Amino acid sequence: MANYISGMPLWAIILFVISFLYSITFIANAAKQAALNAGMSAGKARNIWFGILGFYVIYLAYVSYFSLKGVFDVNSLPPKVMVWAGFPLLIILFGFIGNTKLFKQLLRAATLQSLITIHIFRLVGIFFILLYFYHLLPGKFAFSAEMGDVITALLAIPVARMVTKGKPRATAAVYAWNIFGILDILNILVLVAIDGQNTALTGSQGDLREMTIFPFVWFPAFAPATILFLHTIVFRKLYQVKAAAGAN
């Protein structure tokens, strides 16, 4: 009988699940604070917090169910997890949520630095290295994915401080940091595509099977769409800040 649960030790799986779910609170907390900044009641701000957390928990439960059934553990290009989860989430975020009246209100009220510090949650990318150490991911993919995530997360702190302190080159730093974060995600998608193509040609199982089974399937299901959306939000906020400065 096929096993669709990661080969990582149980302690690592539990730690990953807890860390991943906790990382979502970074997004929810920023939205809650933006709601309070917009003058919404504490109750409505709390409902927004629970709404974001609830949406992602339900979404990850959906992904987990099908991963445990082995639906994503097949050789295909694009990967089935992207077709069944990643791309739909991308459409929901960019096509619907990003255009709602509530989202636009929250974006106007959010501070630029709060949108940057959200990305600290990308420290969860450290698990790519753990997967490599347990011989469950190839080094090229693991180190590329981990380094990009960790660098983006760590640089978010000084970049946000530059914005808070009004440093002269803060805007340029935000643009550079934001572009780097996007390129990191695009780089990972390219590596996944290359692995998928090689797998299709050789008929082998592929080196990235861990990204199709529970719980690490959460990475491709959640990260590309959500992180690209969050970086887009930063660009939109930069435009708002520039427009406001021009009006004054």
mmCIF file of C-alpha atoms in Angstrom:
data_model
loop_
_atom_site.group_PDB
_atom_site.id
_atom_site.type_symbol
_atom_site.label_atom_id
_atom_site.label_comp_id
_atom_site.label_asym_id
_atom_site.label_seq_id
_atom_site.Cartn_x
_atom_site.Cartn_y
_atom_site.Cartn_z
ATOM 1 C CA MET A 1 0.000 0.000 0.000
ATOM 2 C CA ALA A 2 1.410 3.370 -1.043
ATOM 3 C CA ASN A 3 2.355 5.815 1.690
ATOM 4 C CA TYR A 4 1.584 9.470 1.054
ATOM 5 C CA ILE A 5 3.059 10.856 4.264
ATOM 6 C CA SER A 6 6.529 12.393 4.389
ATOM 7 C CA GLY A 7 9.510 10.264 5.269
ATOM 8 C CA MET A 8 10.621 12.884 7.792
ATOM 9 C CA PRO A 9 10.634 11.958 11.511
ATOM 10 C CA LEU A 10 7.345 12.499 13.298
ATOM 11 C CA TRP A 11 8.776 15.330 15.405
ATOM 12 C CA ALA A 12 9.780 17.212 12.236
ATOM 13 C CA ILE A 13 6.351 16.733 10.664
ATOM 14 C CA ILE A 14 4.596 18.026 13.792
ATOM 15 C CA LEU A 15 6.989 20.969 14.064
ATOM 16 C CA PHE A 16 6.420 21.826 10.403
ATOM 17 C CA VAL A 17 2.624 21.736 10.741
ATOM 18 C CA ILE A 18 2.724 23.980 13.821
ATOM 19 C CA SER A 19 5.238 26.387 12.234
ATOM 20 C CA PHE A 20 3.320 26.580 8.978
ATOM 21 C CA LEU A 21 -0.018 27.290 10.647
ATOM 22 C CA TYR A 22 1.644 29.875 12.894
ATOM 23 C CA SER A 23 3.131 31.579 9.831
ATOM 24 C CA ILE A 24 -0.370 32.287 8.543
ATOM 25 C CA THR A 25 -1.017 34.415 11.625
ATOM 26 C CA PHE A 26 1.553 36.915 10.285
ATOM 27 C CA ILE A 27 -0.851 37.643 7.433
ATOM 28 C CA ALA A 28 -3.896 37.640 9.679
ATOM 29 C CA ASN A 29 -2.249 39.932 12.250
ATOM 30 C CA ALA A 30 -1.307 42.495 9.584
ATOM 31 C CA ALA A 31 -4.867 42.518 8.249
ATOM 32 C CA LYS A 32 -6.291 42.876 11.766
ATOM 33 C CA GLN A 33 -4.027 45.851 12.498
ATOM 34 C CA ALA A 34 -4.959 47.437 9.158
ATOM 35 C CA ALA A 35 -8.636 47.069 10.080
ATOM 36 C CA LEU A 36 -8.024 48.857 13.383
ATOM 37 C CA ASN A 37 -6.043 51.564 11.552
ATOM 38 C CA ALA A 38 -9.039 52.010 9.250
ATOM 39 C CA GLY A 39 -11.264 52.730 12.241
ATOM 40 C CA MET A 40 -13.088 49.413 12.249
ATOM 41 C CA SER A 41 -14.323 48.000 15.530
ATOM 42 C CA ALA A 42 -12.238 45.502 17.450
ATOM 43 C CA GLY A 43 -14.923 42.909 16.782
ATOM 44 C CA LYS A 44 -14.781 43.363 13.008
ATOM 45 C CA ALA A 45 -10.987 43.358 13.061
ATOM 46 C CA ARG A 46 -11.094 40.099 15.000
ATOM 47 C CA ASN A 47 -13.533 38.618 12.473
ATOM 48 C CA ILE A 48 -11.140 39.511 9.655
ATOM 49 C CA TRP A 49 -8.342 37.773 11.556
ATOM 50 C CA PHE A 50 -10.398 34.615 12.001
ATOM 51 C CA GLY A 51 -11.620 34.823 8.396
ATOM 52 C CA ILE A 52 -8.087 34.764 6.986
ATOM 53 C CA LEU A 53 -6.943 32.019 9.327
ATOM 54 C CA GLY A 54 -10.095 29.991 8.677
ATOM 55 C CA PHE A 55 -9.772 30.336 4.896
ATOM 56 C CA TYR A 56 -6.232 29.002 4.880
ATOM 57 C CA VAL A 57 -6.955 26.202 7.372
ATOM 58 C CA ILE A 58 -9.845 24.990 5.204
ATOM 59 C CA TYR A 59 -7.716 25.347 2.085
ATOM 60 C CA LEU A 60 -4.822 23.385 3.601
ATOM 61 C CA ALA A 61 -7.264 20.718 4.824
ATOM 62 C CA TYR A 62 -8.505 20.371 1.234
ATOM 63 C CA VAL A 63 -4.921 20.042 -0.021
ATOM 64 C CA SER A 64 -4.056 17.579 2.739
ATOM 65 C CA TYR A 65 -7.033 15.350 1.974
ATOM 66 C CA PHE A 66 -6.118 14.912 -1.677
ATOM 67 C CA SER A 67 -2.399 14.562 -0.951
ATOM 68 C CA LEU A 68 -3.130 11.743 1.506
ATOM 69 C CA LYS A 69 -5.187 10.082 -1.232
ATOM 70 C CA GLY A 70 -2.153 10.221 -3.532
ATOM 71 C CA VAL A 71 -3.851 12.501 -6.051
ATOM 72 C CA PHE A 72 -0.800 14.760 -6.397
ATOM 73 C CA ASP A 73 1.792 11.974 -6.355
ATOM 74 C CA VAL A 74 1.942 11.535 -10.129
ATOM 75 C CA ASN A 75 4.338 12.600 -12.852
ATOM 76 C CA SER A 76 2.776 15.553 -14.631
ATOM 77 C CA LEU A 77 3.664 18.965 -15.978
ATOM 78 C CA PRO A 78 2.395 21.246 -14.595
ATOM 79 C CA PRO A 79 2.350 19.380 -11.264
ATOM 80 C CA LYS A 80 -1.118 18.281 -10.215
ATOM 81 C CA VAL A 81 -0.829 20.138 -6.906
ATOM 82 C CA MET A 82 -0.536 23.371 -8.881
ATOM 83 C CA VAL A 83 -3.494 22.510 -11.098
ATOM 84 C CA TRP A 84 -5.725 21.457 -8.213
ATOM 85 C CA ALA A 85 -4.567 23.974 -5.616
ATOM 86 C CA GLY A 86 -1.835 26.467 -6.516
ATOM 87 C CA PHE A 87 -3.426 27.956 -9.638
ATOM 88 C CA PRO A 88 -6.956 28.124 -8.139
ATOM 89 C CA LEU A 89 -5.541 29.931 -5.098
ATOM 90 C CA LEU A 90 -3.740 32.333 -7.422
ATOM 91 C CA ILE A 91 -7.038 33.099 -9.171
ATOM 92 C CA ILE A 92 -8.871 33.573 -5.863
ATOM 93 C CA LEU A 93 -6.245 35.963 -4.490
ATOM 94 C CA PHE A 94 -5.571 38.032 -7.605
ATOM 95 C CA GLY A 95 -8.949 37.766 -9.315
ATOM 96 C CA PHE A 96 -11.275 38.109 -6.351
ATOM 97 C CA ILE A 97 -9.807 39.034 -2.962
ATOM 98 C CA GLY A 98 -7.417 41.684 -4.285
ATOM 99 C CA ASN A 99 -10.312 43.513 -5.954
ATOM 100 C CA THR A 100 -12.800 43.561 -3.088
ATOM 101 C CA LYS A 101 -13.819 46.796 -1.401
ATOM 102 C CA LEU A 102 -12.723 45.466 1.994
ATOM 103 C CA PHE A 103 -9.262 44.525 0.758
ATOM 104 C CA LYS A 104 -8.735 47.956 -0.812
ATOM 105 C CA GLN A 105 -9.827 49.595 2.432
ATOM 106 C CA LEU A 106 -7.382 47.483 4.428
ATOM 107 C CA LEU A 107 -4.573 48.198 1.973
ATOM 108 C CA ARG A 108 -5.092 51.950 2.303
ATOM 109 C CA ALA A 109 -4.933 51.669 6.100
ATOM 110 C CA ALA A 110 -1.996 49.245 6.296
ATOM 111 C CA THR A 111 1.491 50.606 6.791
ATOM 112 C CA LEU A 112 4.163 49.748 4.249
ATOM 113 C CA GLN A 113 6.438 48.349 6.942
ATOM 114 C CA SER A 114 3.722 45.985 8.175
ATOM 115 C CA LEU A 115 3.340 44.560 4.666
ATOM 116 C CA ILE A 116 7.083 43.977 4.532
ATOM 117 C CA THR A 117 7.454 42.314 7.935
ATOM 118 C CA ILE A 118 4.756 39.777 7.020
ATOM 119 C CA HIS A 119 7.472 38.019 5.038
ATOM 120 C CA ILE A 120 9.301 36.985 8.185
ATOM 121 C CA PHE A 121 7.068 33.909 8.002
ATOM 122 C CA ARG A 122 9.231 32.711 5.109
ATOM 123 C CA LEU A 123 11.738 31.479 7.695
ATOM 124 C CA VAL A 124 9.662 28.304 7.544
ATOM 125 C CA GLY A 125 11.710 27.637 4.397
ATOM 126 C CA ILE A 126 14.370 26.224 6.729
ATOM 127 C CA PHE A 127 12.476 22.947 6.425
ATOM 128 C CA PHE A 128 13.788 22.589 2.865
ATOM 129 C CA ILE A 129 17.241 22.045 4.364
ATOM 130 C CA LEU A 130 15.912 19.515 6.870
ATOM 131 C CA LEU A 131 14.383 17.594 3.967
ATOM 132 C CA TYR A 132 17.769 17.621 2.254
ATOM 133 C CA PHE A 133 19.557 16.360 5.362
ATOM 134 C CA TYR A 134 17.129 13.421 5.476
ATOM 135 C CA HIS A 135 17.860 12.761 1.776
ATOM 136 C CA LEU A 136 14.317 13.622 0.751
ATOM 137 C CA LEU A 137 15.119 16.608 -1.495
ATOM 138 C CA PRO A 138 17.991 17.225 -3.934
ATOM 139 C CA GLY A 139 20.538 19.729 -2.683
ATOM 140 C CA LYS A 140 20.187 22.120 -5.621
ATOM 141 C CA PHE A 141 16.475 22.588 -5.036
ATOM 142 C CA ALA A 142 16.621 22.550 -1.232
ATOM 143 C CA PHE A 143 19.390 25.121 -0.864
ATOM 144 C CA SER A 144 17.994 27.377 -3.593
ATOM 145 C CA ALA A 145 14.522 27.380 -2.033
ATOM 146 C CA GLU A 146 15.775 27.732 1.540
ATOM 147 C CA MET A 147 18.305 30.485 0.877
ATOM 148 C CA GLY A 148 15.834 32.626 -1.046
ATOM 149 C CA ASP A 149 13.169 32.307 1.636
ATOM 150 C CA VAL A 150 15.528 32.950 4.543
ATOM 151 C CA ILE A 151 17.253 35.917 2.881
ATOM 152 C CA THR A 152 13.894 37.503 2.034
ATOM 153 C CA ALA A 153 12.651 36.936 5.592
ATOM 154 C CA LEU A 154 15.767 38.295 7.310
ATOM 155 C CA LEU A 155 16.080 41.329 5.028
ATOM 156 C CA ALA A 156 12.443 42.208 5.715
ATOM 157 C CA ILE A 157 13.447 43.437 9.173
ATOM 158 C CA PRO A 158 16.076 46.081 8.216
ATOM 159 C CA VAL A 159 14.086 47.150 5.138
ATOM 160 C CA ALA A 160 10.987 47.732 7.270
ATOM 161 C CA ARG A 161 13.086 49.712 9.769
ATOM 162 C CA MET A 162 14.389 51.903 6.947
ATOM 163 C CA VAL A 163 10.800 52.684 5.990
ATOM 164 C CA THR A 164 9.818 53.392 9.608
ATOM 165 C CA LYS A 165 12.746 55.785 10.085
ATOM 166 C CA GLY A 166 12.148 57.484 6.741
ATOM 167 C CA LYS A 167 15.631 56.760 5.410
ATOM 168 C CA PRO A 168 16.422 58.474 2.069
ATOM 169 C CA ARG A 169 16.969 55.197 0.205
ATOM 170 C CA ALA A 170 14.139 53.303 1.872
ATOM 171 C CA THR A 171 11.946 53.226 -1.227
ATOM 172 C CA ALA A 172 14.766 51.901 -3.407
ATOM 173 C CA ALA A 173 15.515 49.257 -0.768
ATOM 174 C CA VAL A 174 11.881 48.157 -0.715
ATOM 175 C CA TYR A 175 11.795 47.842 -4.511
ATOM 176 C CA ALA A 176 15.026 45.811 -4.533
ATOM 177 C CA TRP A 177 13.891 43.558 -1.682
ATOM 178 C CA ASN A 178 10.456 43.047 -3.233
ATOM 179 C CA ILE A 179 11.859 42.147 -6.646
ATOM 180 C CA PHE A 180 14.317 39.725 -5.046
ATOM 181 C CA GLY A 181 11.457 37.997 -3.207
ATOM 182 C CA ILE A 182 9.477 37.595 -6.427
ATOM 183 C CA LEU A 183 12.471 36.303 -8.387
ATOM 184 C CA ASP A 184 13.090 33.727 -5.663
ATOM 185 C CA ILE A 185 9.599 32.297 -6.129
ATOM 186 C CA LEU A 186 9.932 32.325 -9.911
ATOM 187 C CA ASN A 187 13.279 30.540 -9.598
ATOM 188 C CA ILE A 188 11.675 27.776 -7.540
ATOM 189 C CA LEU A 189 8.877 27.390 -10.095
ATOM 190 C CA VAL A 190 11.485 27.026 -12.853
ATOM 191 C CA LEU A 191 13.320 24.335 -10.866
ATOM 192 C CA VAL A 192 10.038 22.487 -10.345
ATOM 193 C CA ALA A 193 9.261 22.702 -14.074
ATOM 194 C CA ILE A 194 12.711 21.340 -14.969
ATOM 195 C CA ASP A 195 12.314 18.451 -12.532
ATOM 196 C CA GLY A 196 8.862 17.730 -13.935
ATOM 197 C CA GLN A 197 10.149 17.704 -17.497
ATOM 198 C CA ASN A 198 13.040 15.400 -16.623
ATOM 199 C CA THR A 199 10.674 13.104 -14.767
ATOM 200 C CA ALA A 200 8.307 12.954 -17.721
ATOM 201 C CA LEU A 201 11.179 12.081 -20.077
ATOM 202 C CA THR A 202 12.701 9.375 -17.876
ATOM 203 C CA GLY A 203 9.486 7.987 -16.409
ATOM 204 C CA SER A 204 11.039 8.064 -12.941
ATOM 205 C CA GLN A 205 9.317 9.159 -9.743
ATOM 206 C CA GLY A 206 11.150 12.475 -9.619
ATOM 207 C CA ASP A 207 13.283 14.153 -6.980
ATOM 208 C CA LEU A 208 10.550 16.372 -5.556
ATOM 209 C CA ARG A 209 8.054 13.758 -4.379
ATOM 210 C CA GLU A 210 8.022 15.282 -0.893
ATOM 211 C CA MET A 211 6.358 18.331 -2.431
ATOM 212 C CA THR A 212 3.384 16.175 -3.478
ATOM 213 C CA ILE A 213 2.672 14.339 -0.209
ATOM 214 C CA PHE A 214 1.574 15.378 3.274
ATOM 215 C CA PRO A 215 2.504 17.736 4.874
ATOM 216 C CA PHE A 216 5.151 19.349 2.650
ATOM 217 C CA VAL A 217 2.682 19.548 -0.214
ATOM 218 C CA TRP A 218 1.615 22.705 1.638
ATOM 219 C CA PHE A 219 4.688 24.441 0.243
ATOM 220 C CA PRO A 220 3.687 24.393 -3.458
ATOM 221 C CA ALA A 221 -0.015 24.686 -2.656
ATOM 222 C CA PHE A 222 0.374 27.776 -0.486
ATOM 223 C CA ALA A 223 3.657 29.552 -1.129
ATOM 224 C CA PRO A 224 3.800 30.601 -4.818
ATOM 225 C CA ALA A 225 0.304 32.109 -4.981
ATOM 226 C CA THR A 226 0.307 33.669 -1.508
ATOM 227 C CA ILE A 227 3.833 35.058 -1.622
ATOM 228 C CA LEU A 228 3.437 36.519 -5.113
ATOM 229 C CA PHE A 229 0.191 38.123 -3.956
ATOM 230 C CA LEU A 230 1.881 39.594 -0.869
ATOM 231 C CA HIS A 231 4.719 41.037 -2.968
ATOM 232 C CA THR A 232 2.160 42.536 -5.345
ATOM 233 C CA ILE A 233 0.494 44.176 -2.351
ATOM 234 C CA VAL A 234 3.803 45.859 -1.486
ATOM 235 C CA PHE A 235 4.011 47.306 -5.001
ATOM 236 C CA ARG A 236 0.432 48.550 -4.731
ATOM 237 C CA LYS A 237 1.206 50.168 -1.383
ATOM 238 C CA LEU A 238 4.323 51.824 -2.803
ATOM 239 C CA TYR A 239 2.127 53.309 -5.524
ATOM 240 C CA GLN A 240 -0.310 54.602 -2.916
ATOM 241 C CA VAL A 241 2.500 56.153 -0.882
ATOM 242 C CA LYS A 242 3.959 57.810 -3.987
ATOM 243 C CA ALA A 243 0.536 59.127 -5.028
ATOM 244 C CA ALA A 244 -0.097 60.521 -1.553
ATOM 245 C CA ALA A 245 3.318 62.220 -1.520
ATOM 246 C CA GLY A 246 2.633 63.739 -4.932
ATOM 247 C CA ALA A 247 -0.731 65.065 -3.778
ATOM 248 C CA ASN A 248 0.975 66.876 -0.905
#
